[in-house]
Amino acid sequence: MKLFTYLITAILISTSASFGAVRSLPPLPTDSSSSIIDRTAALYLIEEGKKFFLEGKSRDALRKFREAYVRDKYSYRAAYWIGEAHYSMDNYGYALKYAKIAESLSQATDGDVFFLIGKAYHRQNYLDSARMNYGLADIQLSNAKKNAYNLQQFLTEIEYAQSVADQELKYERVLMGSNVNSGYDDYSAVVTGGGNEMFFVSRRPDTKGGNINPEDQRYFEDIYYTRWDEENNEWTRASNDVERLNSEGFDAISHISEDGTVAYLTVNTSVVDVKKPTRSSDICISERTKEDRWSTPRPIKNKTINTSYFDGAPTLTADGNTMYFVSDREGERFKSDIYVVYKDGNKWGEAEKLPMTVNTIGNETTPFITPDNRYLFFSSDGRKGMGGYDIYVTENLGDSWSEPKNLGPNFNTVNNDIFFKYYPELKKGILSTYRLQGNKASMDIFEILLEGWKIP
């Protein structure tokens, strides 16, 4: 990431073990009955951990892999899977540490290990080291695994990231302070009230109900609120005490109307015990009264908007008559895509998927439409980018959309860059991306100061 400076010597030292003389390996344990039992137990624990891992339960998987490593310190498989679990939890430094241990323990070259090392370097912006290890993985992996890992996509991302690495960064990216960001995942900020109030989403321990998602084992989403303090020139400490906007399920805010009276949310209560749960993630609306109180969010009654699949991340034009949103209803073919729907009188019409000039066979997500319906910003992992999701913009040409343009290194990093919103009247944009802190990372909210910026 461009937010961090890395020593080139550290890169050279950390990668030198992959070249030159044959690695010296630690002595293998003697074949005593206890060591055989431990090694057998370690293999069993690894298989148990892999079951959790495939279910997305990375924390449970990590515990099993650690137990296996305690049983057998010479198991490169245990070290490798510890690294994989850490990578899935965004602990990129730890992922690299254990992947390198696995590399040192392996008596044979292992393409999976090299691929993990490459990914861990990539997410920390060590581009040369990432490229080298992706190349080693390309030599060692079978064609089937290369396709399964989408290795060529990673190689393309490295090539693009290196091609723009020397571009001048004209616009300052500012991390919002600790009154907003928490060390947990914080994202989807929506500014309203002339820039004086902000709503956003976070997955913190104080989420309403205190529930943890059994799939990714992180806290449920809640909506948080903060106001701009003119006297102290900072945002006030954020709170999720926002009337009825939060349930005990997943609650995320995406858009607030121009007059600040209607909020558009993504709500999923299908996993909690409520009277009228959503079928999946549904697009809901909440209205703010003159007394500054929000109504209980209610799903939009339109079968082409809300389905039994994920439907969310709505964004609307200034007149409120055009809405773009994300759905994975065709996920077996196209993953998540952007849809558009127009109001017909007081009701919404039939939602349609945007053309494949915008959507790809990958994931498109977190759209933001400018108030005049001219420019659509969105994030995608299915296009040429620096890594993960990059932010793109496309222009509405009336009967078609222009070829989406990558916003480049001022906006994008080698990690996921999502939830971009542009506020020209405030001369800034807001987005969320990963911030590296030691061996770990979390999603945080940033401002980009865009004085003089023109949409490309």
Coordinates of C-alpha atoms in Angstrom, one line a residue, residues 105-385:
L105 CA 10.5 -27.3 6.5
S106 CA 9.5 -28.7 3.1
Q107 CA 12.0 -31.2 1.6
A108 CA 10.4 -30.7 -1.8
T109 CA 9.3 -27.5 -3.6
D110 CA 5.6 -26.9 -3.0
G111 CA 3.6 -24.6 -5.3
D112 CA 0.9 -24.0 -2.7
V113 CA 3.5 -22.6 -0.2
F114 CA 5.0 -20.3 -2.9
F115 CA 1.6 -19.1 -3.8
L116 CA 0.7 -18.3 -0.2
I117 CA 4.1 -16.5 0.2
G118 CA 3.3 -14.5 -3.0
K119 CA -0.1 -13.5 -1.7
A120 CA 1.2 -12.4 1.7
Y121 CA 3.9 -10.3 0.1
H122 CA 1.4 -8.9 -2.4
R123 CA -1.0 -7.7 0.3
Q124 CA 1.9 -5.9 2.1
N125 CA 3.0 -4.2 -1.2
Y126 CA 6.3 -6.1 -1.6
L127 CA 5.7 -6.4 -5.3
D128 CA 9.0 -7.8 -6.4
S129 CA 8.9 -10.5 -3.8
A130 CA 5.3 -11.3 -4.6
R131 CA 6.1 -11.6 -8.3
M132 CA 9.0 -13.9 -7.7
N133 CA 7.0 -16.3 -5.5
Y134 CA 4.0 -16.2 -7.9
G135 CA 6.5 -17.2 -10.6
L136 CA 7.8 -20.1 -8.5
A137 CA 4.2 -21.2 -7.9
D138 CA 3.6 -21.0 -11.6
I139 CA 6.4 -23.5 -12.2
Q140 CA 5.4 -25.9 -9.4
L141 CA 1.6 -26.0 -9.5
S142 CA -0.5 -28.2 -11.8
N143 CA -2.6 -26.5 -14.5
A144 CA -5.7 -27.5 -12.5
K145 CA -4.5 -25.7 -9.4
K146 CA -3.3 -22.6 -11.4
N147 CA -6.9 -22.3 -12.7
A148 CA -8.4 -22.9 -9.3
Y149 CA -6.2 -20.3 -7.7
N150 CA -6.7 -17.9 -10.7
L151 CA -2.9 -17.5 -10.6
Q152 CA -2.8 -15.6 -13.9
Q153 CA -5.0 -12.9 -12.3
F154 CA -2.5 -12.4 -9.5
L155 CA 0.4 -12.1 -12.0
T156 CA -1.6 -9.5 -14.0
E157 CA -2.3 -7.6 -10.8
I158 CA 1.4 -7.5 -9.9
E159 CA 2.3 -6.3 -13.4
Y160 CA -0.3 -3.5 -13.3
A161 CA 0.6 -2.5 -9.7
Q162 CA 4.3 -2.2 -10.7
S163 CA 3.4 -0.2 -13.8
V164 CA 1.7 2.5 -11.8
A165 CA 3.9 2.4 -8.7
D166 CA 5.9 5.5 -9.7
Q167 CA 2.9 7.6 -10.6
E168 CA 2.7 10.9 -8.6
L169 CA 0.1 10.8 -5.9
K170 CA -1.7 14.1 -6.3
Y171 CA -4.4 13.7 -3.7
E172 CA -3.9 13.3 0.0
R173 CA -5.5 10.2 1.6
V174 CA -6.4 10.8 5.3
L175 CA -7.2 8.1 7.8
M176 CA -10.2 9.0 9.9
G177 CA -9.4 9.1 13.6
S178 CA -10.1 6.7 16.4
N179 CA -13.5 8.3 17.1
V180 CA -14.5 6.6 13.8
N181 CA -12.2 3.7 13.1
S182 CA -12.0 1.0 15.7
G183 CA -9.5 -1.7 14.9
Y184 CA -12.4 -3.8 13.8
D185 CA -13.8 -3.6 10.2
D186 CA -15.2 -0.1 9.6
Y187 CA -16.7 0.8 6.2
S188 CA -19.6 2.2 4.0
A189 CA -19.5 5.7 5.3
V190 CA -22.3 8.0 4.2
V191 CA -21.9 11.8 4.7
T192 CA -25.0 14.0 5.0
G193 CA -26.2 17.2 6.6
G194 CA -23.9 19.3 4.5
G195 CA -20.9 17.3 5.7
N196 CA -21.7 17.6 9.4
E197 CA -23.0 14.1 10.1
M198 CA -21.9 10.7 9.0
F199 CA -23.3 7.2 9.2
F200 CA -21.1 4.1 8.7
V201 CA -21.0 0.4 9.3
S202 CA -18.8 -1.5 11.7
R203 CA -18.4 -5.1 13.1
R204 CA -17.5 -4.3 16.7
P205 CA -18.1 -6.3 20.0
D206 CA -20.9 -3.8 21.0
T207 CA -23.0 -4.7 18.0
K208 CA -26.7 -4.9 19.0
G209 CA -27.3 -8.4 20.4
G210 CA -23.6 -9.2 20.5
N211 CA -23.9 -11.8 17.8
I212 CA -21.1 -13.4 15.9
N213 CA -21.5 -14.7 12.4
P214 CA -20.9 -18.5 12.4
E215 CA -19.5 -18.4 8.9
D216 CA -16.6 -15.9 9.2
Q217 CA -16.7 -15.7 13.0
R218 CA -16.8 -12.0 13.1
Y219 CA -19.4 -9.7 14.8
F220 CA -22.6 -8.8 13.0
E221 CA -22.8 -5.5 11.2
D222 CA -24.3 -2.4 13.0
I223 CA -24.8 1.2 11.8
Y224 CA -22.9 3.9 13.7
Y225 CA -23.4 7.6 13.8
T226 CA -21.0 10.6 14.4
R227 CA -21.2 14.4 14.0
W228 CA -18.6 16.9 13.0
D229 CA -17.3 18.9 16.0
E230 CA -16.4 22.4 14.7
E231 CA -14.9 23.5 17.9
N232 CA -12.4 20.6 18.1
N233 CA -12.2 20.1 14.4
E234 CA -12.9 16.3 14.6
W235 CA -15.7 13.8 14.4
T236 CA -17.4 12.9 17.7
R237 CA -17.1 9.4 19.2
A238 CA -19.3 7.2 17.0
S239 CA -22.2 5.3 18.6
N240 CA -24.6 2.6 17.3
D241 CA -27.4 4.1 19.4
V242 CA -29.3 5.2 16.4
E243 CA -33.0 4.7 17.3
R244 CA -34.5 1.8 15.3
L245 CA -31.8 1.5 12.5
N246 CA -30.1 -1.5 14.1
S247 CA -31.6 -4.9 14.7
E248 CA -30.0 -8.0 16.2
G249 CA -29.1 -9.1 12.6
F250 CA -26.9 -7.5 10.0
D251 CA -27.6 -3.8 9.4
A252 CA -25.7 -1.7 6.9
I253 CA -26.4 1.8 5.5
S254 CA -25.6 2.7 1.9
H255 CA -27.5 5.9 1.0
I256 CA -29.3 8.8 2.5
S257 CA -31.6 11.0 0.4
E258 CA -30.7 14.5 -0.6
D259 CA -32.9 16.0 2.0
G260 CA -31.6 13.6 4.7
T261 CA -35.0 12.1 5.5
V262 CA -34.8 8.7 3.9
A263 CA -32.1 6.1 4.6
Y264 CA -31.5 3.0 2.3
L265 CA -30.1 0.0 4.1
T266 CA -29.1 -3.6 3.6
V267 CA -30.7 -5.7 6.3
N268 CA -30.4 -9.5 7.0
T269 CA -32.4 -10.9 10.0
S270 CA -32.7 -14.4 8.5
V271 CA -30.2 -15.7 11.1
V272 CA -31.9 -14.3 14.2
D273 CA -35.2 -14.9 16.0
V274 CA -37.5 -12.1 15.0
K275 CA -41.2 -12.1 14.0
K276 CA -40.7 -11.1 10.3
P277 CA -37.2 -12.1 9.2
T278 CA -35.8 -11.2 5.8
R279 CA -35.3 -14.1 3.4
S280 CA -31.7 -13.1 2.9
S281 CA -30.1 -9.7 2.7
D282 CA -32.8 -7.2 1.6
I283 CA -32.9 -3.6 0.6
C284 CA -34.9 -1.6 3.2
I285 CA -35.8 2.0 3.8
S286 CA -36.2 4.0 7.0
E287 CA -37.6 7.5 7.3
R288 CA -36.5 10.3 9.7
T289 CA -39.2 12.3 11.3
K290 CA -39.2 16.0 12.2
E291 CA -38.3 14.9 15.7
D292 CA -35.1 13.4 14.3
R293 CA -36.2 9.8 14.9
W294 CA -35.8 7.0 12.5
S295 CA -38.6 4.5 11.7
T296 CA -38.0 0.7 11.8
P297 CA -36.5 -0.3 8.4
R298 CA -38.9 -2.1 6.1
P299 CA -38.0 -4.1 2.9
I300 CA -38.9 -2.6 -0.4
K301 CA -41.9 -4.7 -1.8
N302 CA -40.7 -5.6 -5.2
K303 CA -39.8 -9.1 -6.2
T304 CA -37.2 -8.0 -8.8
I305 CA -35.4 -5.9 -6.1
N306 CA -35.5 -8.2 -3.1
T307 CA -35.1 -11.9 -3.8
S308 CA -34.0 -14.9 -1.8
Y309 CA -30.4 -14.1 -2.7
F310 CA -28.2 -11.3 -1.5
D311 CA -29.6 -7.9 -2.5
G312 CA -28.0 -4.8 -1.1
A313 CA -25.7 -1.7 -1.4
P314 CA -28.3 0.6 -2.9
T315 CA -27.4 4.0 -4.3
L316 CA -29.8 6.5 -5.8
T317 CA -29.9 9.6 -7.9
A318 CA -30.8 13.0 -6.4
D319 CA -34.5 12.8 -7.5
G320 CA -34.8 9.3 -5.9
N321 CA -36.2 7.8 -9.1
T322 CA -33.2 5.6 -10.2
M323 CA -31.6 3.1 -7.9
Y324 CA -28.5 0.9 -8.5
F325 CA -27.8 -2.1 -6.3
V326 CA -25.9 -5.3 -6.0
S327 CA -27.2 -8.9 -6.2
D328 CA -25.7 -12.3 -6.5
R329 CA -28.9 -13.9 -7.9
E330 CA -26.9 -15.2 -10.9
G331 CA -24.0 -16.2 -8.7
E332 CA -23.4 -19.5 -10.3
R333 CA -22.5 -17.8 -13.6
F334 CA -21.5 -14.2 -12.8
K335 CA -21.0 -13.9 -9.0
S336 CA -22.3 -10.5 -7.8
D337 CA -23.5 -7.9 -10.3
I338 CA -24.9 -4.3 -10.4
Y339 CA -28.5 -3.9 -11.2
V340 CA -30.6 -0.8 -12.0
V341 CA -34.3 -0.1 -11.4
Y342 CA -36.5 3.0 -12.1
K343 CA -39.5 4.3 -10.3
D344 CA -42.8 4.0 -12.1
G345 CA -45.0 6.5 -10.3
N346 CA -44.8 5.8 -6.6
K347 CA -43.6 2.2 -7.2
W348 CA -40.4 0.6 -8.5
G349 CA -40.4 -1.0 -11.9
E350 CA -38.5 -4.2 -12.9
A351 CA -34.8 -4.4 -12.0
E352 CA -32.4 -5.1 -14.8
K353 CA -28.8 -6.1 -14.7
L354 CA -26.3 -3.6 -16.2
P355 CA -24.6 -4.8 -19.4
M356 CA -21.4 -6.7 -19.4
T357 CA -19.5 -3.6 -20.4
V358 CA -19.9 -2.8 -16.6
N359 CA -20.4 -6.2 -15.0
T360 CA -17.9 -9.0 -15.4
I361 CA -17.8 -12.7 -14.6
G362 CA -16.1 -11.6 -11.3
N363 CA -17.6 -9.6 -8.5
E364 CA -18.9 -6.0 -8.9
T365 CA -19.9 -4.3 -5.7
T366 CA -20.5 -1.1 -3.7
P367 CA -21.8 1.1 -6.5
F368 CA -22.2 4.9 -6.1
I369 CA -24.1 7.0 -8.7
T370 CA -23.5 10.7 -8.9
P371 CA -26.7 12.7 -8.2
D372 CA -27.2 13.6 -11.9
N373 CA -27.0 9.9 -12.9
R374 CA -24.0 10.6 -15.1
Y375 CA -21.1 8.7 -13.5
L376 CA -21.2 5.3 -11.7
F377 CA -18.4 4.4 -9.4
F378 CA -18.0 0.8 -8.3
S379 CA -15.5 -1.8 -7.1
S380 CA -14.6 -5.0 -9.0
D381 CA -12.2 -7.9 -8.8
G382 CA -13.0 -8.9 -12.3
R383 CA -11.0 -6.2 -14.1
K384 CA -7.4 -5.1 -14.5
G385 CA -6.4 -3.9 -11.0

